[in-house]
XYZ file of C-alpha atoms in Angstrom:
626
model
C 0.000 0.000 0.000
C 2.718 2.608 0.813
C 4.422 1.802 -2.505
C 1.161 2.341 -4.398
C 0.583 5.613 -2.550
C 4.080 6.815 -3.435
C 3.585 5.883 -7.094
C 0.254 7.703 -7.175
C 1.826 10.824 -5.651
C 4.574 10.799 -8.296
C 2.132 10.381 -11.167
C -0.649 12.796 -10.169
C 0.954 14.955 -7.476
C 0.258 15.622 -3.818
C -3.359 16.177 -2.681
C -4.758 19.696 -2.767
C -6.914 21.083 0.062
C -10.589 21.722 -0.564
C -9.972 25.419 0.081
C -7.938 25.542 -3.147
C -10.986 24.617 -5.204
C -12.332 27.468 -7.287
C -14.225 27.939 -10.496
C -11.657 28.651 -13.175
C -12.415 31.700 -15.284
C -11.092 31.902 -18.827
C -10.387 34.953 -20.928
C -12.007 34.839 -24.364
C -8.695 33.891 -25.989
C -8.156 31.024 -23.514
C -11.765 29.851 -23.834
C -11.525 29.789 -27.629
C -8.459 27.576 -27.415
C -9.628 25.213 -24.685
C -13.377 24.914 -25.286
C -13.181 24.993 -29.101
C -10.482 22.369 -29.552
C -12.994 19.550 -30.038
C -14.866 21.406 -32.792
C -11.833 22.934 -34.535
C -9.876 19.673 -34.511
C -12.649 17.958 -36.481
C -11.387 19.638 -39.680
C -8.465 17.195 -39.461
C -10.777 14.321 -40.436
C -14.215 15.668 -41.501
C -13.358 16.353 -45.178
C -11.308 13.159 -45.239
C -14.334 11.094 -44.260
C -16.440 12.754 -46.988
C -13.794 11.964 -49.607
C -13.357 8.417 -48.298
C -17.070 7.658 -48.722
C -17.457 9.475 -52.056
C -14.421 7.595 -53.346
C -16.551 4.463 -53.307
C -18.477 6.003 -56.221
C -15.400 6.610 -58.338
C -13.752 9.809 -59.542
C -17.073 11.330 -60.656
C -18.482 11.109 -57.110
C -15.642 13.242 -55.712
C -17.264 16.211 -57.436
C -19.929 16.196 -54.700
C -17.368 17.095 -52.022
C -18.011 20.838 -52.221
C -21.867 20.700 -52.286
C -21.837 18.419 -49.252
C -19.359 20.710 -47.485
C -21.568 23.742 -48.210
C -24.603 21.931 -46.780
C -22.698 21.033 -43.605
C -21.464 24.626 -43.185
C -25.054 25.897 -43.489
C -26.118 23.381 -40.848
C -23.223 24.553 -38.691
C -24.523 28.130 -38.776
C -28.058 27.034 -37.866
C -26.853 25.009 -34.864
C -24.610 27.857 -33.696
C -27.521 30.333 -33.907
C -29.628 28.015 -31.786
C -26.916 27.631 -29.153
C -26.500 31.410 -28.923
C -30.029 31.422 -27.490
C -29.192 28.646 -25.037
C -26.097 30.468 -23.761
C -28.072 33.555 -22.738
C -30.920 31.551 -21.197
C -28.589 29.319 -19.149
C -25.698 31.560 -18.003
C -24.522 28.880 -15.534
C -24.200 26.227 -18.228
C -26.870 24.891 -20.554
C -25.838 21.334 -21.222
C -28.306 19.159 -23.104
C -28.988 17.032 -20.025
C -30.058 19.939 -17.816
C -31.978 21.785 -20.541
C -33.863 18.644 -21.621
C -34.575 17.499 -18.084
C -35.900 20.843 -16.874
C -38.050 21.592 -19.928
C -39.036 18.237 -21.445
C -39.038 15.901 -18.449
C -36.951 13.165 -16.902
C -36.934 10.670 -19.786
C -35.802 13.135 -22.496
C -33.183 14.380 -20.042
C -31.875 10.854 -19.534
C -31.845 10.231 -23.297
C -29.791 13.415 -23.734
C -27.489 12.349 -20.885
C -27.000 8.899 -22.424
C -26.349 10.395 -25.881
C -23.796 12.838 -24.491
C -22.083 10.119 -22.460
C -21.631 7.996 -25.581
C -20.486 11.040 -27.539
C -17.808 11.914 -24.971
C -16.390 8.377 -25.073
C -16.367 8.517 -28.873
C -14.776 11.982 -28.788
C -11.803 10.598 -26.884
C -11.534 7.550 -29.138
C -11.882 9.478 -32.436
C -9.575 12.314 -31.392
C -6.848 9.968 -30.165
C -7.148 7.683 -33.203
C -7.001 10.684 -35.569
C -4.031 12.125 -33.685
C -2.108 8.875 -33.921
C -3.072 8.682 -37.619
C -1.407 12.074 -38.093
C 1.695 10.684 -36.390
C 1.803 7.448 -38.406
C 1.246 9.390 -41.651
C 4.431 11.319 -40.945
C 6.287 8.275 -39.551
C 4.819 5.230 -41.415
C 7.100 2.827 -39.519
C 4.922 3.377 -36.434
C 1.714 2.197 -38.121
C 1.924 -1.410 -36.780
C 1.962 0.045 -33.261
C -1.209 2.100 -33.822
C -3.265 0.530 -30.990
C -0.508 0.662 -28.312
C 0.157 4.289 -29.277
C -3.560 5.081 -28.922
C -3.663 3.509 -25.478
C -0.499 5.372 -24.471
C -2.108 8.656 -25.576
C -5.243 7.936 -23.535
C -3.072 7.112 -20.521
C -1.110 10.365 -20.834
C -4.254 12.500 -21.193
C -5.808 10.655 -18.239
C -2.783 11.315 -16.018
C -2.712 14.964 -17.071
C -6.365 15.353 -16.079
C -5.904 13.511 -12.779
C -3.237 16.097 -11.992
C -5.711 18.924 -12.623
C -4.509 19.989 -16.060
C -7.271 22.610 -16.474
C -5.280 25.030 -14.318
C -2.699 25.486 -17.111
C -4.941 27.494 -19.432
C -2.164 29.376 -21.239
C -0.151 26.212 -21.831
C -3.207 24.403 -23.222
C -3.934 27.296 -25.589
C -0.773 26.660 -27.605
C -1.907 23.573 -29.609
C -5.145 25.210 -30.779
C -3.545 28.420 -31.998
C -0.651 26.499 -33.536
C -3.129 24.297 -35.425
C -5.198 27.279 -36.575
C -2.066 29.048 -37.789
C -0.793 25.930 -39.580
C -4.124 25.281 -41.354
C -4.602 28.932 -42.350
C -1.035 28.951 -43.695
C -1.836 25.776 -45.630
C -4.979 27.348 -47.117
C -3.230 30.597 -48.102
C -0.236 28.782 -49.605
C -2.580 26.387 -51.402
C -4.618 29.255 -52.850
C -1.443 30.992 -54.077
C -0.028 27.832 -55.649
C -3.380 27.009 -57.214
C -3.623 30.532 -58.679
C -0.115 30.185 -60.114
C -0.944 26.807 -61.625
C 1.531 25.006 -59.343
C -1.072 22.676 -57.815
C -2.323 20.528 -60.710
C -5.021 17.945 -59.964
C -4.361 14.258 -60.267
C -5.142 12.935 -63.766
C -8.540 11.241 -63.907
C -7.034 7.905 -64.958
C -4.546 7.986 -62.073
C -7.299 9.019 -59.676
C -9.520 6.156 -60.844
C -6.671 3.664 -60.483
C -5.993 4.788 -56.917
C -9.689 4.617 -56.046
C -9.989 1.061 -57.359
C -6.871 0.052 -55.429
C -8.177 1.727 -52.269
C -11.444 -0.202 -52.384
C -10.112 -3.491 -53.714
C -11.141 -6.391 -51.496
C -13.844 -4.359 -49.784
C -17.080 -3.344 -51.466
C -15.622 -2.188 -54.753
C -16.822 0.959 -56.477
C -20.525 1.752 -56.020
C -23.057 3.630 -58.112
C -23.564 7.284 -57.247
C -26.945 7.499 -55.560
C -28.835 9.050 -52.635
C -27.536 6.503 -50.105
C -23.895 7.130 -51.018
C -24.386 10.907 -50.795
C -26.245 10.572 -47.485
C -23.414 8.484 -46.079
C -20.842 11.054 -47.178
C -22.921 13.867 -45.661
C -23.374 12.001 -42.380
C -19.636 11.268 -42.152
C -18.837 14.934 -42.736
C -21.247 15.947 -39.979
C -18.473 14.952 -37.576
C -17.402 18.584 -38.128
C -20.302 19.685 -35.894
C -19.214 17.752 -32.837
C -18.027 19.991 -30.049
C -20.163 23.025 -30.935
C -22.170 22.516 -27.727
C -19.044 22.626 -25.508
C -19.231 26.403 -25.036
C -22.879 26.324 -23.925
C -21.942 23.643 -21.383
C -19.276 25.862 -19.805
C -20.699 29.396 -19.762
C -19.864 29.743 -16.055
C -16.155 29.321 -16.861
C -16.063 32.672 -18.699
C -15.225 36.009 -17.156
C -18.102 38.466 -16.621
C -20.334 39.153 -18.452
C -20.314 35.387 -18.921
C -23.088 34.851 -21.469
C -21.946 37.763 -23.640
C -18.339 36.544 -23.779
C -19.483 32.976 -24.424
C -21.586 34.106 -27.398
C -18.651 36.036 -28.846
C -16.354 33.042 -28.581
C -19.034 30.800 -30.135
C -19.286 33.105 -33.168
C -15.503 33.226 -33.644
C -15.234 29.453 -33.248
C -17.929 28.703 -35.827
C -16.485 31.186 -38.339
C -12.992 29.680 -37.979
C -14.424 26.173 -38.224
C -16.391 27.053 -41.371
C -13.388 28.722 -43.037
C -10.937 25.889 -42.283
C -13.403 23.111 -43.149
C -14.448 24.795 -46.411
C -10.857 25.627 -47.380
C -9.636 22.068 -46.883
C -12.573 20.742 -48.911
C -11.858 23.203 -51.744
C -8.168 22.232 -51.891
C -9.028 18.519 -51.709
C -11.568 18.898 -54.510
C -9.161 20.845 -56.737
C -6.340 18.358 -56.115
C -8.508 15.290 -56.626
C -6.768 13.478 -53.771
C -7.744 9.945 -52.785
C -7.889 8.635 -49.220
C -7.296 5.062 -48.147
C -8.554 3.605 -44.909
C -5.586 3.587 -42.471
C -3.447 5.272 -45.142
C -1.946 8.777 -45.084
C -4.497 11.342 -43.974
C -5.985 13.866 -46.376
C -4.497 16.747 -44.395
C -1.051 15.156 -44.627
C -1.394 14.687 -48.386
C -2.398 18.337 -48.806
C 0.504 19.446 -46.615
C 2.951 17.333 -48.598
C 1.746 18.744 -51.940
C 1.716 22.356 -50.735
C 4.579 22.542 -48.216
C 6.777 19.747 -49.526
C 8.731 17.521 -47.170
C 10.003 20.355 -45.004
C 9.589 21.989 -41.595
C 6.103 23.368 -42.359
C 4.789 19.837 -42.957
C 6.291 18.748 -39.635
C 4.638 21.701 -37.855
C 1.278 20.874 -39.474
C 1.397 17.246 -38.363
C 2.634 18.134 -34.881
C -0.109 20.735 -34.472
C -2.712 18.214 -35.684
C -1.524 15.613 -33.186
C -1.534 18.103 -30.299
C -4.957 19.616 -30.993
C -6.528 16.190 -31.375
C -5.145 15.178 -27.985
C -6.444 18.469 -26.589
C -9.844 17.690 -28.142
C -9.817 14.432 -26.209
C -9.002 16.498 -23.147
C -12.247 18.477 -23.711
C -14.212 15.260 -23.233
C -12.189 14.548 -20.087
C -13.384 17.890 -18.745
C -17.051 17.492 -19.735
C -17.771 13.781 -19.173
C -16.870 13.756 -15.438
C -19.024 16.873 -14.931
C -21.990 15.260 -16.730
C -21.477 12.033 -14.754
C -21.438 14.074 -11.531
C -24.753 15.727 -12.489
C -26.322 12.325 -13.192
C -24.900 10.937 -9.942
C -26.239 13.894 -7.926
C -29.679 13.074 -9.323
C -29.230 9.405 -8.360
C -28.860 7.978 -11.874
C -25.192 6.950 -11.588
C -23.080 5.735 -8.631
C -22.640 8.450 -6.028
C -18.870 7.952 -6.089
C -18.831 9.979 -9.319
C -19.664 13.145 -7.346
C -16.527 12.918 -5.205
C -13.532 15.140 -5.846
C -10.179 13.350 -5.980
C -6.829 14.357 -4.534
C -6.321 17.069 -7.152
C -9.855 18.526 -6.934
C -11.089 16.812 -10.095
C -13.741 14.121 -10.546
C -11.194 11.305 -10.566
C -13.678 8.433 -10.794
C -15.284 9.956 -13.893
C -11.869 10.432 -15.509
C -10.919 6.808 -14.827
C -14.247 5.515 -16.173
C -13.923 7.549 -19.384
C -10.339 6.335 -19.911
C -11.329 2.699 -19.508
C -14.287 2.948 -21.898
C -12.341 4.862 -24.566
C -9.377 2.486 -24.300
C -11.623 -0.558 -24.710
C -13.295 1.002 -27.749
C -9.940 1.792 -29.374
C -8.839 -1.816 -28.931
C -12.087 -3.114 -30.458
C -11.789 -0.922 -33.588
C -7.985 -1.325 -33.795
C -7.463 2.439 -33.623
C -9.285 3.101 -36.929
C -10.903 6.529 -37.343
C -13.114 5.336 -40.199
C -14.571 2.531 -38.086
C -15.409 4.999 -35.326
C -16.984 7.731 -37.465
C -20.217 5.766 -38.203
C -20.838 5.656 -34.450
C -19.955 9.258 -33.835
C -22.424 11.973 -34.828
C -25.721 10.138 -34.163
C -25.639 10.742 -30.410
C -24.520 14.341 -30.972
C -27.564 15.167 -33.087
C -29.932 13.466 -30.659
C -28.637 15.727 -27.897
C -28.747 18.742 -30.270
C -32.410 18.066 -31.040
C -33.474 17.514 -27.430
C -31.601 20.590 -26.234
C -33.174 22.862 -28.861
C -36.651 21.385 -28.320
C -36.160 22.022 -24.608
C -35.301 25.647 -25.366
C -38.559 26.036 -27.324
C -40.458 24.895 -24.226
C -38.345 27.223 -22.090
C -39.291 30.290 -24.158
C -42.951 29.200 -24.353
C -43.170 28.979 -20.562
C -41.265 32.223 -19.996
C -43.129 34.268 -22.638
C -41.149 37.430 -22.080
C -40.601 40.127 -24.672
C -39.358 38.696 -27.968
C -39.929 35.102 -26.915
C -41.542 34.128 -30.227
C -38.433 35.037 -32.231
C -36.145 33.127 -29.871
C -38.480 30.137 -29.857
C -38.539 30.223 -33.674
C -34.716 30.142 -33.849
C -34.532 27.166 -31.490
C -37.506 25.500 -33.185
C -35.857 25.692 -36.600
C -32.659 24.351 -35.053
C -34.548 21.443 -33.440
C -36.330 20.597 -36.703
C -33.194 20.670 -38.839
C -31.065 18.688 -36.378
C -33.883 16.123 -36.065
C -33.988 15.681 -39.830
C -30.202 15.442 -40.058
C -30.173 12.991 -37.142
C -32.646 10.801 -39.021
C -30.475 10.988 -42.150
C -27.424 10.008 -40.121
C -29.266 7.131 -38.525
C -30.567 5.752 -41.819
C -27.287 6.100 -43.694
C -25.098 4.758 -40.894
C -27.389 2.171 -39.346
C -25.848 -0.920 -40.920
C -22.316 0.469 -40.513
C -22.503 0.589 -36.747
C -25.017 3.292 -35.791
C -27.302 0.499 -34.565
C -24.884 0.131 -31.650
C -25.668 3.690 -30.508
C -29.402 3.158 -31.072
C -29.246 0.082 -28.852
C -26.901 1.589 -26.269
C -28.993 4.705 -25.515
C -32.130 2.888 -24.247
C -29.943 0.400 -22.379
C -28.189 3.287 -20.629
C -31.520 4.933 -19.794
C -32.727 1.630 -18.296
C -29.508 1.419 -16.277
C -29.971 4.995 -15.027
C -33.501 4.208 -13.888
C -32.428 0.974 -12.210
C -29.736 2.798 -10.248
C -32.210 5.532 -9.256
C -34.671 2.846 -8.109
C -32.000 1.391 -5.829
C -31.151 4.756 -4.294
C -34.864 5.529 -3.773
C -35.245 2.186 -1.993
C -32.205 2.945 0.190
C -33.587 6.383 1.063
C -36.924 4.864 2.139
C -35.200 2.222 4.274
C -32.928 4.765 5.989
C -35.542 7.457 6.527
C -36.245 8.545 10.072
C -37.413 11.667 11.877
C -34.907 14.499 11.565
C -36.052 16.610 14.536
C -37.337 14.348 17.299
C -35.053 13.205 20.098
C -33.829 9.632 19.676
C -33.732 7.097 22.482
C -30.790 4.750 23.020
C -30.561 1.558 25.130
C -29.084 1.937 28.643
C -25.290 1.693 28.937
C -23.582 -1.265 30.684
C -23.499 -1.220 34.497
C -20.658 0.720 36.177
C -17.348 -1.065 35.766
C -18.506 -2.936 32.669
C -18.178 -2.204 28.966
C -15.278 -1.013 26.876
C -14.229 2.371 25.465
C -15.962 2.622 22.081
C -15.753 4.841 19.014
C -18.583 4.770 16.455
C -18.245 6.368 13.027
C -21.305 8.346 11.888
C -21.561 9.710 8.349
C -25.220 10.761 8.419
C -27.913 10.346 11.034
C -30.237 7.697 9.605
C -31.573 4.279 10.594
C -28.323 2.510 9.695
C -26.108 4.730 11.847
C -28.775 4.793 14.593
C -28.688 0.997 14.906
C -24.878 1.088 15.052
C -25.154 3.686 17.842
C -27.595 1.466 19.718
C -25.144 -1.435 19.581
C -22.205 0.770 20.593
C -24.159 2.213 23.532
C -24.943 -1.295 24.798
C -21.235 -2.225 25.064
C -19.555 1.128 25.779
C -18.164 2.317 29.062
C -17.024 5.489 27.343
C -18.783 6.218 24.021
C -17.863 8.882 21.484
C -19.313 9.385 17.995
C -17.042 10.616 15.219
C -18.171 12.495 12.106
C -15.772 13.514 9.326
C -16.656 16.767 7.542
C -15.610 15.831 4.002
C -17.377 18.768 2.344
C -15.706 21.334 4.580
C -18.872 23.309 5.317
C -21.371 20.788 6.724
C -19.869 20.115 10.150
C -21.746 22.818 12.073
C -25.136 21.836 10.610
C -24.529 18.203 11.569
C -23.471 19.220 15.085
C -26.730 21.166 15.539
C -28.824 18.202 14.348
C -26.903 15.900 16.704
C -27.456 18.163 19.715
C -31.213 18.061 19.054
C -31.532 14.318 18.577
C -28.723 12.677 20.568
C -27.447 15.183 23.158
C -26.350 12.463 25.603
C -23.676 11.063 23.211
C -20.485 13.133 22.779
C -19.772 14.011 19.145
C -16.414 14.800 17.591
C -16.519 16.523 14.181
C -13.198 15.989 12.436
C -12.122 18.404 9.693
C -10.757 16.847 6.517
C -9.177 19.525 4.331
C -7.988 16.882 1.855
C -11.382 15.036 1.670
C -9.904 11.884 3.218
C -12.037 9.694 5.490
C -9.274 7.302 6.518
C -6.586 9.681 7.785
C -8.682 11.774 10.238
C -10.425 8.692 11.677
C -7.248 6.674 12.159
C -5.498 9.618 13.827
C -8.431 10.103 16.198
C -8.646 6.383 17.043
C -4.917 6.196 17.797
C -5.263 9.109 20.226
C -8.401 7.596 21.774
C -6.637 4.271 22.325
C -3.613 5.940 23.879
C -5.913 7.777 26.263
C -7.733 4.616 27.409
C -5.001 1.964 27.191
C -3.671 2.420 30.698
C -2.697 -1.229 30.728
C -2.483 -3.933 28.055
C -5.502 -5.816 29.410
C -8.039 -3.199 28.213
C -9.384 -2.952 24.695
C -10.990 -0.208 22.637
C -13.707 -1.020 20.130
C -14.291 0.788 16.833
C -17.821 0.347 15.437
C -18.412 0.922 11.722
C -21.922 0.997 10.213
C -22.160 -0.861 6.909
C -24.904 -1.412 4.307
C -25.800 -4.982 3.326
C -27.314 -4.843 -0.163
C -29.940 -7.187 -1.550
C -27.906 -7.994 -4.675
C -24.155 -8.268 -5.069
C -23.936 -5.766 -7.981
C -25.549 -3.097 -5.813
C -22.323 -2.935 -3.778
C -20.837 -1.031 -6.741
C -23.260 1.818 -6.003
C -21.753 2.412 -2.556
C -18.242 3.623 -1.839
C -17.023 0.655 0.253
C -15.174 3.067 2.542
C -15.680 0.687 5.461
C -13.314 -1.856 3.870
C -10.530 0.711 3.412
C -11.045 2.131 6.898
C -11.003 -1.266 8.561
C -7.778 -2.216 6.741
C -6.134 1.068 7.749
C -7.123 0.626 11.406
C -5.751 -2.914 11.444
C -2.451 -1.709 9.966
C -2.164 0.896 12.741
C -2.676 -1.642 15.512
C -6.373 -1.332 16.394
C -7.308 -4.755 17.785
C -11.117 -4.703 17.770
C -12.938 -3.326 14.722
C -16.537 -4.467 14.264
C -19.200 -3.688 11.697
C -22.925 -3.368 12.288
C -24.822 -4.328 9.161
C -28.012 -2.619 8.066
C -29.918 -4.763 5.593
C -31.278 -2.789 2.687
């Protein structure tokens, strides 16, 4: 155990006190870099996925790249206009889960929460896979190690987030601005070379040969038809992922929060539209062909425009870094969403706890495990992940905008009809696009998302049902004085410490047992939140004034350390000779089903082990059967 603790300290740093926790506030420049990385990084693979699908229709189908790009850019502007309304209405953060839950009801809220959860896992997987693809395009010898490199990237991003990486806002801004500068330089240089006739397109015969080679052994070339175009459009819609990130984090901006958030949203969408459109124009003019797991489209453009020089290296490095930063955006948002769901009782309560570095460590670990498993299953392939990607995003888009329509209808303040119309149009368009995505991608893997969302909603409800049952079993009067059994006769009993987290039926029964054996009884409560100790002391004095209570501060949110220190002191006080014993009583829940143990923090096991290691001889648990 000490060795593991030392390793953990080296990897993620020493614990931070709760007093150091504060809501980070970003300047507009920092917010653009950090909160827009997910959306802006999508230009590294969005056009590529359009070209990859259209390539299945031959050289003639590649001519549809620009019309599809224009349609996606128009959709981008509609979604951004809708989210501008959400930002002002929810200045403390208007994530799809909260907006849907408050305006449409619990079930739509859970559907939005499930969709976002899946999207965040896919964001990490797609961003990491695309980043490693940028690396292996530049260094082809690393391609056989694609999956281990993906897992290493996830591990590094996970460790950075466990250390509290969000505090380094200026450092994290570098990859985004470097990527934006590299892509804009690429577009300007490409436009100049194209105007000078130095960027000739591939000959049609050569293009056709490469397309046939790229699709040999798979499905072969397909006829150009509505389904092929729908699939290309739905793959390109990956460019819209991440647009909602700013509306989720309005409270992280400096005052006036909603106004600054709207400004950053506008700049982000304009930059995204320019870079996405520019890459599509250059790709269309060059007639480039993309192979699955081959060199990326962005790399091919960089090689043709920059040559094999330092600018190509900077482009690939910037692409790798921003894609890893895009994964980091999901690491910031998923734990927060999981904490919201856990606060409402739909996920294990452990997800609400802050770790040593004042981050939601359990959520970070869960996201890392799920993304790593997914990357192993798809062998680190971006193209195999894209069919799963945007479906959940558009479901959450639609529910969020529909929720905003209900919000304006209920509020009915001045100008509400115009705002409701903007969000209504956004909801309608994203619903239609979501249906297109679902139809075109269903057989390619979107059915997994369609199946996973209702399964997650069922899981959420099952967890909530368990917590509701626990609350009913533990419920007791919160004001009336409680009666305890009489203590042992004078001269009998043993000095006893009983740990009390909350005053409910489980802890009350543990107190009753402790009172029946104690010659000297003291209850111990650890104030993990840092601001609840006085309220608990007042409740205790009303209900159990005859039992002494010790409220232990825990500035580092540790249960084990304050309790073990107190017990050691208590034992030293009462161990006047080696024939006397002290008893430590720990309340514990006994669940009806074994899997339900996962929904409780199992702190009793860790505390009992720690007490044994420090020499406490009698540690007993009092079970409360749920």
